[in-house]
């Protein structure tokens, strides 16, 4: 096994991080990274939902909203506007054990950006009138969260598992409590927790640490420190009489959500790395146990598992989104895989696969300046940023026998909590804990085919011939002998990205075959002339690669990202999927079932659904007005032969381009493309005719039993080949986001 800690040392060498503490207690971490001319400024404050007393639930999130509202020297909206004016963006997030703020900007705007961030941190006004207005926004955010089936189920599970601890509260707060928050209460919380000794500032990017430290001392050095007074909530007691806990919800939704989980320890506990690795064995990637046992067997469209660990405790969660009639089968299959983990059935090969997946996930976190800065700040807030490296060492050094041990001790059947959320029109999931226990005690599901360590496939004949056409904007443009354009951008980093991007697809579909391109692209991942679905998943994940397919209205693509030292094997795998898919019948039915479930989930999404209705109204009768996912009727009629024909005529012979971005010699990347993608042929196809815009206002409505109303408005705009689109993009930038006109209004 490759040591991930060694790889992390390459992308984040310990000697490259400058750590200091100002006289007032502020911890400062700086790192120079010149791979891009940008800088990330990240501020972590040790204050979150766990620090709130019951009379001010949600106040840390309210303060996060007020943080950028103005200071004595910067009026309402000026903080965000000044940041935007420098080419940057900013945002923030609140969670149980901390709140963090970040700004990313060109390095030329760093000095101004740091001054803005320091001003907001030290001098937020928390104006009473603005607070009153912002509370209305936050109350609507709380309602929107209640309309999210996933969020509602997850936090209901937390409340079910814990009896006293503050994690059991609806973390964003409820309307009555939020309306009771006053300016004095928010200011008191701010003045107590936003102290230098309770804060970590991390700065990563195209900087000189010595010069940055001078600026930090200038802007932050005189901020007075004070002792932070904490009100600790009630400590959680052991389950005195362990028994399975159950809660069932019903509402105006199309899909069922099923969530179950257990209490687990804090992030610093010795068992936490093993529990995290166990969750990866269960649910990280297409070769994971839950994906194969639940998703591949068409029992659920989505299934996940994770071990969530705020600072002082944790929750191990298994979550499935499924059709109501398949919910019981999905639960039994997922439950059975956790049982098998307790029984010691996890193999060394499965652990090796999960290690590779996690290795690549950690490396991807360092692809951006913001990711690096957030990593440094979050671990420093726990005591020392180097704890992150030690944690990774434990995570990737864990053996299969250790996973059995933690599963037996933390994931006992009698300690589980279950939450189901079903459509109101469907019968109850079960009659309570007794019925649930009987259902779970039924016949075990069929065992999975064991994972095997993939062997490198025999090479296919191919030519490495290519020609360099030009270099432009740090991109090398090559062309293979078959005429396929290959664009390569050399960029520092541990991860390389490769893809075949095609113009067309959904715009060429007839109304009766809507969804054909998306179904073709996704089913291609499930079998080729050389590999079955499991082999594709194993090969990708043992490379630490993410292999994916997607489609939109006028294009589709297959992509793979991988640690750069495994690039050639990843290119070979991607080329197999792109050029030689076999579209097996069982894979088609599996992906068809997922597509139908995604259609149902779309109607439960209070953001995407109104947008979908608006698009259909604006472009009725045009390909852009049809759903890329398809419809129930169109999906039902798509055959394997149709997928094969569509692939041959739209993916192999296509107006497409191969892209490679990563720390690789452009000539080497072009040679790999020429060698492995020899079956592709470039062709020209006419662009789709522009859609006609309605001559009068058109509206669509859909009445739902939800806490919020959702509105989408569309306007005609410039096409992609019209230079006016740049002005339109600028209008979008002016109106949107923090500092945008819509936000302020």
XYZ file of C-alpha atoms in Angstrom:
745
model
C 0.000 0.000 0.000
C 1.253 3.453 -0.887
C 1.614 5.670 2.154
C -0.915 8.474 1.879
C 0.904 10.447 4.530
C 3.890 10.427 2.182
C 1.738 11.726 -0.659
C 0.272 14.428 1.576
C 3.787 15.473 2.485
C 4.386 16.030 -1.223
C 1.356 18.286 -1.687
C 1.461 19.880 1.768
C 5.040 19.565 3.084
C 5.193 20.335 6.819
C 8.064 22.747 6.285
C 5.921 24.752 3.847
C 3.428 25.727 6.558
C 4.325 28.751 8.667
C 2.553 28.664 12.012
C 2.580 31.470 14.536
C 0.525 32.873 17.376
C 0.041 36.594 17.847
C 0.368 38.190 21.263
C -3.431 38.324 21.565
C -3.727 34.567 21.024
C -4.729 34.453 17.345
C -3.304 31.376 15.655
C -2.108 32.071 12.112
C -1.189 29.493 9.458
C 0.320 30.522 6.124
C 1.406 28.572 3.085
C 2.820 29.730 -0.236
C 1.356 27.953 -3.275
C 2.096 29.564 -6.647
C 0.206 27.023 -8.776
C -2.453 29.691 -9.405
C -2.442 33.475 -8.836
C -5.112 33.323 -6.137
C -5.252 33.428 -2.332
C -7.691 31.899 0.135
C -8.322 33.561 3.495
C -10.117 31.203 5.879
C -11.247 32.048 9.413
C -12.404 29.316 11.814
C -14.103 30.348 15.070
C -14.743 27.756 17.757
C -18.420 28.635 18.144
C -21.350 26.672 16.742
C -24.646 25.044 17.565
C -23.168 23.141 20.521
C -22.330 26.474 22.171
C -25.922 27.719 22.150
C -28.155 27.533 25.179
C -31.710 26.355 24.596
C -33.096 29.904 24.610
C -30.931 31.012 21.642
C -30.898 27.974 19.329
C -29.666 29.038 15.896
C -27.894 32.194 17.104
C -24.468 31.135 15.793
C -25.964 30.803 12.315
C -27.707 34.164 12.685
C -24.366 35.740 13.575
C -22.818 34.139 10.504
C -25.419 35.969 8.397
C -24.719 39.270 10.171
C -20.941 38.937 9.940
C -20.699 40.644 6.541
C -23.502 43.163 7.056
C -21.354 46.159 7.863
C -18.800 47.816 10.152
C -18.247 51.441 11.256
C -16.129 52.034 8.141
C -17.977 49.810 5.660
C -21.704 50.239 5.168
C -24.338 47.655 4.442
C -23.277 45.465 1.521
C -19.868 47.105 1.086
C -17.889 44.134 2.439
C -19.258 41.817 -0.227
C -19.138 44.496 -2.946
C -15.506 45.357 -2.223
C -14.588 41.682 -2.269
C -16.345 41.236 -5.598
C -14.669 44.348 -6.961
C -11.280 42.732 -6.306
C -12.344 39.678 -8.319
C -13.038 37.584 -5.241
C -15.927 35.833 -3.577
C -16.781 35.076 0.017
C -19.108 32.890 2.001
C -19.491 31.202 5.367
C -20.966 28.139 7.080
C -22.013 27.196 10.605
C -21.951 23.693 12.030
C -22.129 22.101 15.463
C -18.634 22.843 16.761
C -17.449 25.837 14.707
C -18.268 28.587 12.227
C -15.976 29.344 9.340
C -15.650 32.200 6.863
C -13.713 32.192 3.637
C -12.752 34.584 0.885
C -10.911 33.639 -2.316
C -9.484 36.317 -4.564
C -6.709 37.096 -7.047
C -3.377 37.527 -5.297
C -3.310 41.139 -6.530
C -6.318 41.830 -4.316
C -5.043 39.998 -1.259
C -4.034 43.011 0.853
C -7.411 44.657 0.372
C -9.187 41.338 0.952
C -7.365 40.710 4.215
C -8.271 44.188 5.468
C -11.934 43.492 4.656
C -11.891 40.137 6.447
C -10.224 41.598 9.525
C -12.725 44.446 9.657
C -15.670 42.056 9.460
C -14.173 39.804 12.135
C -13.417 42.573 14.632
C -16.016 45.257 13.951
C -19.330 43.782 12.812
C -22.068 46.226 13.806
C -25.040 43.852 14.057
C -27.511 46.615 13.310
C -30.918 45.975 14.895
C -32.895 46.926 11.804
C -30.771 44.795 9.524
C -30.992 41.906 12.004
C -34.784 42.097 11.882
C -34.726 41.884 8.098
C -32.129 39.119 8.016
C -34.112 37.010 10.481
C -36.858 36.809 7.866
C -34.312 35.379 5.424
C -33.089 32.840 8.003
C -36.637 31.791 8.883
C -37.256 31.075 5.201
C -33.998 29.120 5.092
C -35.233 27.030 8.023
C -38.488 26.351 6.173
C -36.582 25.383 3.045
C -34.532 22.956 5.092
C -37.714 21.423 6.509
C -38.836 20.867 2.903
C -35.686 18.816 2.220
C -36.498 15.128 2.859
C -32.836 14.248 3.370
C -32.163 17.005 5.930
C -35.392 16.318 7.804
C -34.612 12.617 8.120
C -31.000 13.120 9.146
C -31.695 15.550 11.964
C -34.657 13.474 13.121
C -32.236 10.560 13.444
C -29.866 12.669 15.551
C -32.743 13.544 17.890
C -33.770 9.900 18.062
C -30.299 8.633 18.968
C -29.391 11.233 21.580
C -31.487 11.975 24.656
C -29.770 14.981 26.241
C -26.979 16.289 24.049
C -27.493 19.444 21.996
C -26.996 17.520 18.754
C -30.625 16.419 19.091
C -31.967 19.937 18.438
C -33.069 21.250 15.031
C -29.823 23.064 14.554
C -30.889 26.027 12.463
C -33.637 26.930 14.949
C -37.411 27.273 14.670
C -39.401 30.342 13.706
C -40.610 31.311 17.190
C -37.154 31.061 18.727
C -35.495 32.896 15.868
C -37.969 35.776 16.092
C -37.124 36.118 19.780
C -33.445 36.819 19.073
C -32.514 40.443 19.736
C -29.605 42.583 18.727
C -28.246 42.442 22.280
C -28.325 38.625 22.359
C -26.504 38.326 19.031
C -23.952 40.973 20.044
C -23.335 39.211 23.345
C -22.680 35.904 21.544
C -20.364 37.700 19.109
C -18.395 39.520 21.796
C -17.984 36.364 23.843
C -16.855 33.897 21.174
C -15.198 35.994 18.471
C -11.942 36.412 20.341
C -8.433 35.916 18.922
C -7.601 33.018 21.233
C -10.777 31.248 20.021
C -9.943 31.751 16.338
C -7.669 30.323 13.653
C -6.720 32.296 10.536
C -5.314 30.304 7.591
C -3.989 31.925 4.408
C -2.859 29.867 1.404
C -1.934 30.971 -2.087
C 0.409 33.083 -4.139
C 1.836 34.958 -1.144
C 5.055 35.690 0.706
C 4.454 34.507 4.303
C 6.786 37.112 5.836
C 4.906 39.950 4.147
C 1.563 38.379 4.980
C 2.466 38.134 8.645
C 3.180 41.852 8.724
C -0.278 42.562 7.307
C -1.896 40.117 9.717
C -0.256 41.803 12.683
C -1.336 45.201 11.373
C -4.992 44.212 10.968
C -5.435 41.633 13.735
C -2.681 42.337 16.252
C -4.571 45.007 18.213
C -7.849 43.098 18.525
C -8.287 42.595 22.272
C -8.585 39.084 23.626
C -10.785 37.967 26.502
C -11.703 34.731 28.156
C -14.465 32.848 26.338
C -17.301 31.778 28.612
C -18.822 28.486 27.503
C -22.126 26.997 28.519
C -21.809 23.258 28.131
C -25.020 21.405 27.445
C -26.123 18.280 29.274
C -23.799 15.316 28.894
C -25.204 12.277 27.160
C -25.710 9.174 29.279
C -25.291 5.584 28.193
C -28.396 3.811 26.940
C -29.566 2.185 30.171
C -31.840 -0.308 28.440
C -30.603 -0.494 24.869
C -33.442 -0.991 22.419
C -33.914 -0.187 18.779
C -35.515 3.238 18.335
C -37.920 4.084 15.521
C -39.639 7.135 14.077
C -41.836 7.352 10.983
C -42.720 10.510 9.052
C -45.100 11.073 6.121
C -45.438 14.026 3.772
C -45.853 15.390 0.259
C -42.912 13.575 -1.317
C -42.525 11.099 -4.173
C -39.676 8.930 -2.927
C -39.157 7.309 0.455
C -36.162 8.168 2.622
C -34.792 5.585 5.042
C -32.055 6.486 7.514
C -30.576 4.398 10.293
C -27.564 4.897 12.493
C -25.737 4.641 15.773
C -23.975 6.827 18.292
C -20.220 6.891 17.748
C -17.293 8.658 19.463
C -15.617 11.994 18.786
C -13.146 12.652 15.991
C -10.169 12.360 18.358
C -11.171 8.885 19.611
C -8.930 5.976 18.586
C -11.881 4.160 16.985
C -12.942 7.019 14.700
C -10.451 6.393 11.859
C -11.557 2.745 11.730
C -15.237 3.756 11.660
C -14.492 6.178 8.828
C -12.713 3.438 6.898
C -15.648 1.106 7.552
C -18.042 3.642 6.056
C -15.838 3.765 2.948
C -15.856 -0.036 2.641
C -19.643 0.080 2.872
C -20.471 3.011 0.623
C -17.543 4.777 -1.083
C -17.630 3.994 -4.774
C -19.373 1.589 -7.137
C -17.480 -1.417 -5.805
C -18.621 -0.732 -2.245
C -20.885 -3.168 -0.444
C -23.956 -0.962 -0.227
C -23.742 0.202 -3.830
C -23.635 -3.373 -5.080
C -26.145 -4.794 -2.593
C -28.703 -1.982 -2.783
C -28.212 0.326 -5.746
C -27.124 -2.302 -8.280
C -30.021 -4.549 -7.251
C -32.421 -1.673 -8.051
C -33.600 -1.359 -4.464
C -32.662 2.328 -4.133
C -31.524 5.140 -6.398
C -29.098 6.497 -3.797
C -27.437 4.811 -0.838
C -24.727 6.328 1.357
C -22.940 5.674 4.627
C -20.716 7.972 6.652
C -19.399 8.509 10.156
C -20.082 12.134 11.060
C -17.919 13.410 13.916
C -18.186 16.881 15.368
C -15.566 17.448 18.033
C -17.171 15.670 21.001
C -19.316 12.845 19.574
C -20.384 11.157 16.374
C -23.140 9.456 14.398
C -22.697 6.564 11.978
C -25.378 6.945 9.293
C -26.730 4.738 6.497
C -29.159 6.580 4.192
C -31.169 5.332 1.209
C -33.562 7.076 -1.182
C -35.927 4.568 -2.714
C -39.302 3.956 -4.266
C -41.873 3.324 -1.506
C -42.619 -0.206 -2.697
C -38.918 -1.120 -2.470
C -38.115 0.566 0.831
C -38.359 -2.584 2.949
C -36.106 -4.551 0.621
C -33.604 -1.700 0.522
C -33.480 -1.533 4.330
C -33.034 -5.276 4.693
C -30.200 -5.320 2.158
C -28.377 -2.373 3.770
C -28.904 -3.734 7.280
C -27.550 -7.116 6.198
C -24.309 -5.572 4.930
C -23.725 -3.914 8.313
C -24.371 -7.293 9.940
C -21.786 -8.899 7.679
C -19.296 -6.247 8.765
C -19.943 -7.142 12.411
C -19.554 -10.823 11.560
C -16.067 -10.279 10.155
C -16.825 -10.784 6.461
C -14.931 -7.709 5.263
C -11.826 -8.813 3.381
C -8.344 -7.363 3.065
C -9.050 -6.664 -0.609
C -12.078 -4.544 0.292
C -10.009 -2.599 2.788
C -7.264 -2.040 0.208
C -9.856 -0.686 -2.249
C -11.315 1.670 0.370
C -7.833 2.921 1.248
C -7.194 3.838 -2.378
C -10.521 5.679 -2.576
C -9.837 7.615 0.623
C -6.281 8.350 -0.446
C -7.549 10.083 -3.575
C -10.300 11.896 -1.657
C -7.734 13.409 0.687
C -5.529 14.451 -2.210
C -8.478 16.129 -3.935
C -9.033 18.312 -0.880
C -5.724 19.999 -1.610
C -6.490 20.841 -5.238
C -7.649 24.343 -4.262
C -6.205 27.041 -2.020
C -9.445 27.057 -0.074
C -9.235 23.302 0.496
C -5.703 23.576 1.851
C -6.552 26.516 4.109
C -9.685 24.821 5.453
C -7.711 21.667 6.231
C -5.094 23.634 8.133
C -7.611 25.732 10.064
C -9.980 22.905 10.990
C -7.288 20.687 12.480
C -5.561 23.623 14.158
C -8.860 24.445 15.833
C -8.717 20.936 17.324
C -5.252 21.636 18.705
C -2.629 21.345 15.957
C -2.891 21.251 12.172
C -0.504 18.281 12.130
C -3.194 16.172 13.795
C -4.686 15.847 10.305
C -1.656 13.945 9.039
C -1.658 11.681 12.081
C -5.350 10.987 11.528
C -4.735 10.004 7.898
C -1.950 7.656 8.979
C -4.351 5.875 11.365
C -7.140 5.839 8.774
C -5.043 4.181 6.088
C -3.164 1.921 8.456
C -6.303 0.193 9.705
C -6.716 -3.515 8.944
C -9.872 -5.536 8.272
C -9.895 -7.144 11.710
C -10.053 -3.712 13.292
C -13.168 -2.883 11.278
C -14.876 -5.964 12.682
C -13.939 -4.859 16.179
C -15.386 -1.341 15.906
C -18.488 -2.593 14.086
C -19.218 -5.014 16.911
C -18.695 -2.411 19.626
C -20.376 0.627 18.056
C -22.920 -0.742 15.558
C -24.804 -3.217 17.741
C -28.332 -3.974 16.430
C -30.075 -3.069 19.664
C -28.433 0.382 19.739
C -29.632 1.486 16.299
C -32.074 4.262 15.514
C -34.333 4.189 12.433
C -36.182 6.998 10.660
C -38.435 6.497 7.638
C -40.064 9.283 5.628
C -42.680 8.117 3.150
C -45.251 9.657 0.821
C -48.518 10.311 2.651
C -50.369 8.226 0.083
C -48.480 5.036 0.946
C -49.121 2.662 3.861
C -46.946 2.815 7.000
C -43.490 1.360 6.653
C -43.935 -0.785 9.764
C -45.934 -0.800 13.000
C -43.068 0.313 15.238
C -39.866 -1.086 16.772
C -41.277 -4.607 17.145
C -42.360 -4.802 13.512
C -39.070 -3.287 12.390
C -37.107 -5.848 14.383
C -39.100 -8.702 12.848
C -38.562 -7.340 9.350
C -34.795 -7.015 9.846
C -34.573 -10.506 11.328
C -35.830 -12.065 8.085
C -33.867 -14.076 5.579
C -30.456 -12.556 4.786
C -29.888 -11.140 1.329
C -27.763 -12.973 -1.210
C -24.032 -12.536 -0.588
C -22.057 -10.321 -2.907
C -19.475 -11.543 -5.361
C -16.110 -11.144 -3.591
C -13.868 -8.318 -4.734
C -10.588 -9.219 -6.384
C -7.442 -7.245 -6.926
C -7.596 -6.167 -10.575
C -4.852 -7.176 -12.937
C -3.591 -4.740 -15.511
C -5.316 -5.537 -18.820
C -3.250 -6.584 -21.802
C -2.448 -3.560 -23.978
C -4.438 -2.970 -27.119
C -2.621 -2.018 -30.327
C -2.594 1.671 -30.944
C -0.581 4.513 -32.379
C 0.997 7.259 -30.295
C 1.127 9.512 -33.339
C -0.067 13.080 -32.949
C 0.790 16.563 -34.095
C 1.050 19.768 -32.105
C -1.080 22.481 -33.700
C -0.544 25.393 -31.340
C -0.156 26.576 -27.775
C -2.600 29.154 -26.513
C -3.410 30.461 -23.011
C -1.181 27.775 -21.448
C -3.072 25.050 -23.300
C -1.316 22.760 -25.790
C -3.584 21.821 -28.704
C -2.743 18.500 -30.398
C -4.501 16.436 -33.036
C -4.337 12.676 -33.478
C -3.973 10.972 -36.859
C -7.736 10.351 -36.775
C -8.322 14.080 -36.402
C -9.369 14.062 -32.745
C -8.399 17.316 -30.987
C -6.529 16.829 -27.709
C -6.219 19.770 -25.311
C -3.687 19.531 -22.492
C -3.128 22.009 -19.701
C -0.220 21.338 -17.390
C -1.174 22.271 -13.831
C 0.592 21.477 -10.590
C -1.196 19.106 -8.245
C -1.516 15.468 -7.257
C -4.674 14.779 -9.310
C -5.004 14.549 -13.089
C -8.308 14.892 -14.964
C -9.125 13.360 -18.360
C -12.361 13.431 -20.342
C -14.079 12.920 -23.689
C -16.470 15.841 -24.207
C -19.010 15.717 -27.014
C -21.306 18.372 -28.461
C -24.809 17.081 -29.135
C -26.756 14.200 -27.680
C -29.935 15.281 -25.954
C -30.631 18.003 -28.548
C -30.692 15.291 -31.223
C -33.197 13.081 -29.403
C -36.785 12.749 -30.564
C -39.430 13.518 -27.954
C -40.216 9.796 -27.697
C -36.590 8.968 -26.836
C -35.882 11.717 -24.281
C -33.273 10.582 -21.780
C -31.483 8.342 -24.297
C -28.149 10.189 -24.084
C -28.047 10.243 -20.288
C -29.027 6.575 -20.083
C -26.426 5.657 -22.717
C -23.649 7.554 -20.935
C -24.394 6.062 -17.523
C -24.994 2.499 -18.715
C -21.621 2.592 -20.485
C -20.037 2.553 -17.019
C -21.607 -0.863 -16.356
C -19.867 -3.092 -18.845
C -17.538 -3.185 -21.851
C -16.249 -5.835 -24.217
C -13.338 -6.390 -21.772
C -14.871 -5.662 -18.369
C -18.041 -6.268 -16.422
C -19.614 -3.663 -14.123
C -17.835 -4.895 -11.010
C -14.498 -5.056 -12.804
C -14.894 -1.456 -14.009
C -15.657 -0.334 -10.456
C -12.755 -2.329 -9.000
C -10.283 -1.075 -11.591
C -11.300 2.548 -11.053
C -11.279 2.456 -7.280
C -8.014 0.579 -6.925
C -6.551 3.431 -8.954
C -8.117 5.917 -6.554
C -10.013 7.227 -9.570
C -13.453 8.779 -9.924
C -15.039 7.612 -13.168
C -18.247 9.372 -14.143
C -20.639 10.187 -16.958
C -23.041 13.054 -17.435
C -25.205 14.773 -20.015
C -26.867 18.143 -20.436
C -29.078 19.698 -23.083
C -26.382 20.094 -25.725
C -23.465 17.912 -24.653
C -22.316 14.827 -22.760
C -19.065 13.477 -21.409
C -17.188 10.700 -19.695
C -14.463 11.792 -17.268
C -11.957 10.283 -14.881
C -9.821 11.941 -12.207
C -6.937 10.044 -10.657
C -3.673 10.521 -8.746
C -1.301 11.622 -11.458
C 1.151 8.739 -11.003
C -1.621 6.332 -12.118
C -2.630 8.350 -15.172
C -1.916 5.816 -17.914
C -4.003 3.062 -16.309
C -6.814 5.567 -15.838
C -6.655 6.622 -19.505
C -6.849 2.985 -20.576
C -9.918 2.427 -18.376
C -11.658 5.575 -19.609
C -10.951 4.647 -23.228
C -12.517 1.225 -22.693
C -15.708 2.737 -21.290
C -15.918 5.425 -23.979
C -15.185 3.198 -26.988
C -16.314 -0.343 -26.158
C -19.415 -0.335 -23.917
C -21.505 -3.512 -24.182
C -24.752 -2.224 -22.632
C -25.690 -5.477 -20.869
C -29.407 -5.967 -20.281
C -29.182 -6.105 -16.473
C -27.144 -2.899 -16.396
C -29.685 -1.147 -18.603
C -32.519 -2.168 -16.280
C -30.548 -1.035 -13.235
C -29.835 2.383 -14.735
C -33.398 2.707 -16.027
C -34.697 2.119 -12.492
C -32.336 4.771 -11.137
C -33.374 7.230 -13.842
C -37.050 6.733 -12.976
C -36.261 7.234 -9.292
C -34.331 10.405 -10.114
C -37.385 11.725 -11.942
C -39.449 11.195 -8.808
C -36.783 12.831 -6.624
C -36.692 15.827 -8.974
C -40.254 16.711 -8.004
C -39.240 16.673 -4.312
C -36.473 19.219 -4.946
C -37.799 22.720 -4.278
C -34.985 24.287 -6.312
C -34.730 22.066 -9.385
C -38.441 21.359 -9.850
C -39.659 24.950 -10.428
C -36.667 25.518 -12.717
C -37.655 22.421 -14.684
C -41.233 23.704 -15.029
C -39.981 27.100 -16.190
C -37.693 25.596 -18.831
C -40.502 23.438 -20.170
C -42.734 26.504 -20.424
C -40.108 28.689 -22.108
C -38.961 26.144 -24.702
C -42.047 24.022 -25.234
C -41.655 21.857 -28.331
C -37.880 22.460 -28.593
C -35.199 19.955 -27.484
C -34.042 22.421 -24.820
C -37.486 22.184 -23.257
C -37.345 18.422 -22.830
C -35.924 16.870 -19.663
C -32.421 15.465 -20.098
C -33.401 12.720 -17.651
C -36.290 11.752 -19.924
C -39.847 10.900 -18.952
C -41.402 7.732 -17.595
C -42.841 6.965 -21.015
C -39.657 7.644 -23.000
C -37.400 5.745 -20.598
C -39.657 2.710 -20.725
C -39.178 2.415 -24.494
C -35.367 2.604 -24.671
C -33.710 -0.708 -25.597
C -30.156 -1.975 -25.460
C -29.998 -1.848 -29.264
C -31.027 1.814 -29.145
C -28.199 2.548 -26.700
C -25.691 0.779 -28.929
C -26.805 2.605 -32.058
C -26.848 5.970 -30.257
C -23.344 5.348 -28.929
C -21.993 4.408 -32.347
C -23.504 7.424 -34.103
C -23.217 10.050 -31.366
C -20.231 9.110 -29.186
C -17.732 7.326 -31.474
C -18.321 9.606 -34.449
C -18.808 12.988 -32.882
C -17.784 16.634 -32.678
C -15.807 15.897 -29.535
C -12.565 16.805 -27.810
C -10.241 14.955 -25.437
C -9.121 17.008 -22.439
C -6.292 16.388 -19.973
C -5.482 18.683 -17.049
C -2.766 17.762 -14.554
C 0.897 17.767 -13.707
C 1.908 15.799 -16.789
C 4.091 16.564 -19.793
C 1.699 17.642 -22.585
C 3.441 15.475 -25.177
C 3.072 12.413 -22.947
C -0.623 13.142 -22.416
C -1.150 13.563 -26.164
C 0.617 10.250 -26.775
C -1.673 8.467 -24.319
C -4.727 9.973 -25.986
C -3.543 8.917 -29.451
C -2.692 5.408 -28.311
C -5.806 4.553 -26.347
C -8.579 6.464 -28.150
C -7.987 5.173 -31.662
C -11.644 4.208 -32.242
C -12.911 7.794 -32.094
C -13.664 9.732 -35.263
C -14.367 13.426 -35.508
C -17.328 14.643 -37.536
C -19.087 17.968 -37.937
C -22.750 18.342 -37.098
C -25.038 21.305 -37.512
C -25.999 23.223 -34.430
C -29.540 22.879 -33.167
C -31.918 25.559 -34.425
C -32.374 28.297 -31.804
C -35.606 27.996 -29.832
C -38.266 30.638 -30.280
C -39.054 32.600 -27.138
C -42.741 32.914 -26.181
C -44.377 36.093 -27.411
C -46.086 36.654 -24.071
C -45.527 35.723 -20.459
C -46.026 32.008 -19.818
C -46.499 30.526 -16.365
C -46.616 27.100 -14.768
C -47.704 26.271 -11.222
C -47.633 23.153 -9.084
C -49.363 23.137 -5.688
C -47.468 21.247 -2.984
C -47.851 20.751 0.744
C -44.567 22.433 1.665
C -43.342 25.035 4.152
C -42.131 27.331 1.380
C -43.086 28.503 -2.054
C -40.436 28.314 -4.769
C -40.262 30.627 -7.779
C -38.184 30.473 -10.959
C -38.143 33.176 -13.637
C -36.470 32.839 -17.029
C -35.629 35.532 -19.578
C -34.271 35.258 -23.139
C -30.516 35.697 -23.394
C -27.621 35.667 -25.838
C -26.470 32.400 -27.402
C -23.052 30.925 -26.714
C -21.630 32.235 -29.993
C -22.876 35.764 -29.306
C -20.445 38.123 -27.572
C -23.393 39.651 -25.727
C -23.274 36.600 -23.469
C -20.278 38.133 -21.684
C -22.370 41.143 -20.737
C -25.125 38.780 -19.613
C -22.625 36.897 -17.449
C -21.543 40.173 -15.872
C -25.177 41.042 -15.140
C -25.471 37.661 -13.424
C -22.386 38.435 -11.375
C -23.674 41.861 -10.393
C -27.064 40.547 -9.329
C -26.146 37.235 -7.692
C -24.322 36.036 -4.606
C -23.161 37.933 -1.544
C -22.906 41.569 -2.572
C -25.325 41.044 -5.453
C -28.422 43.162 -5.944
C -30.816 40.261 -5.477
C -29.147 39.356 -2.190
C -29.304 42.914 -0.884
C -32.893 43.509 -1.985
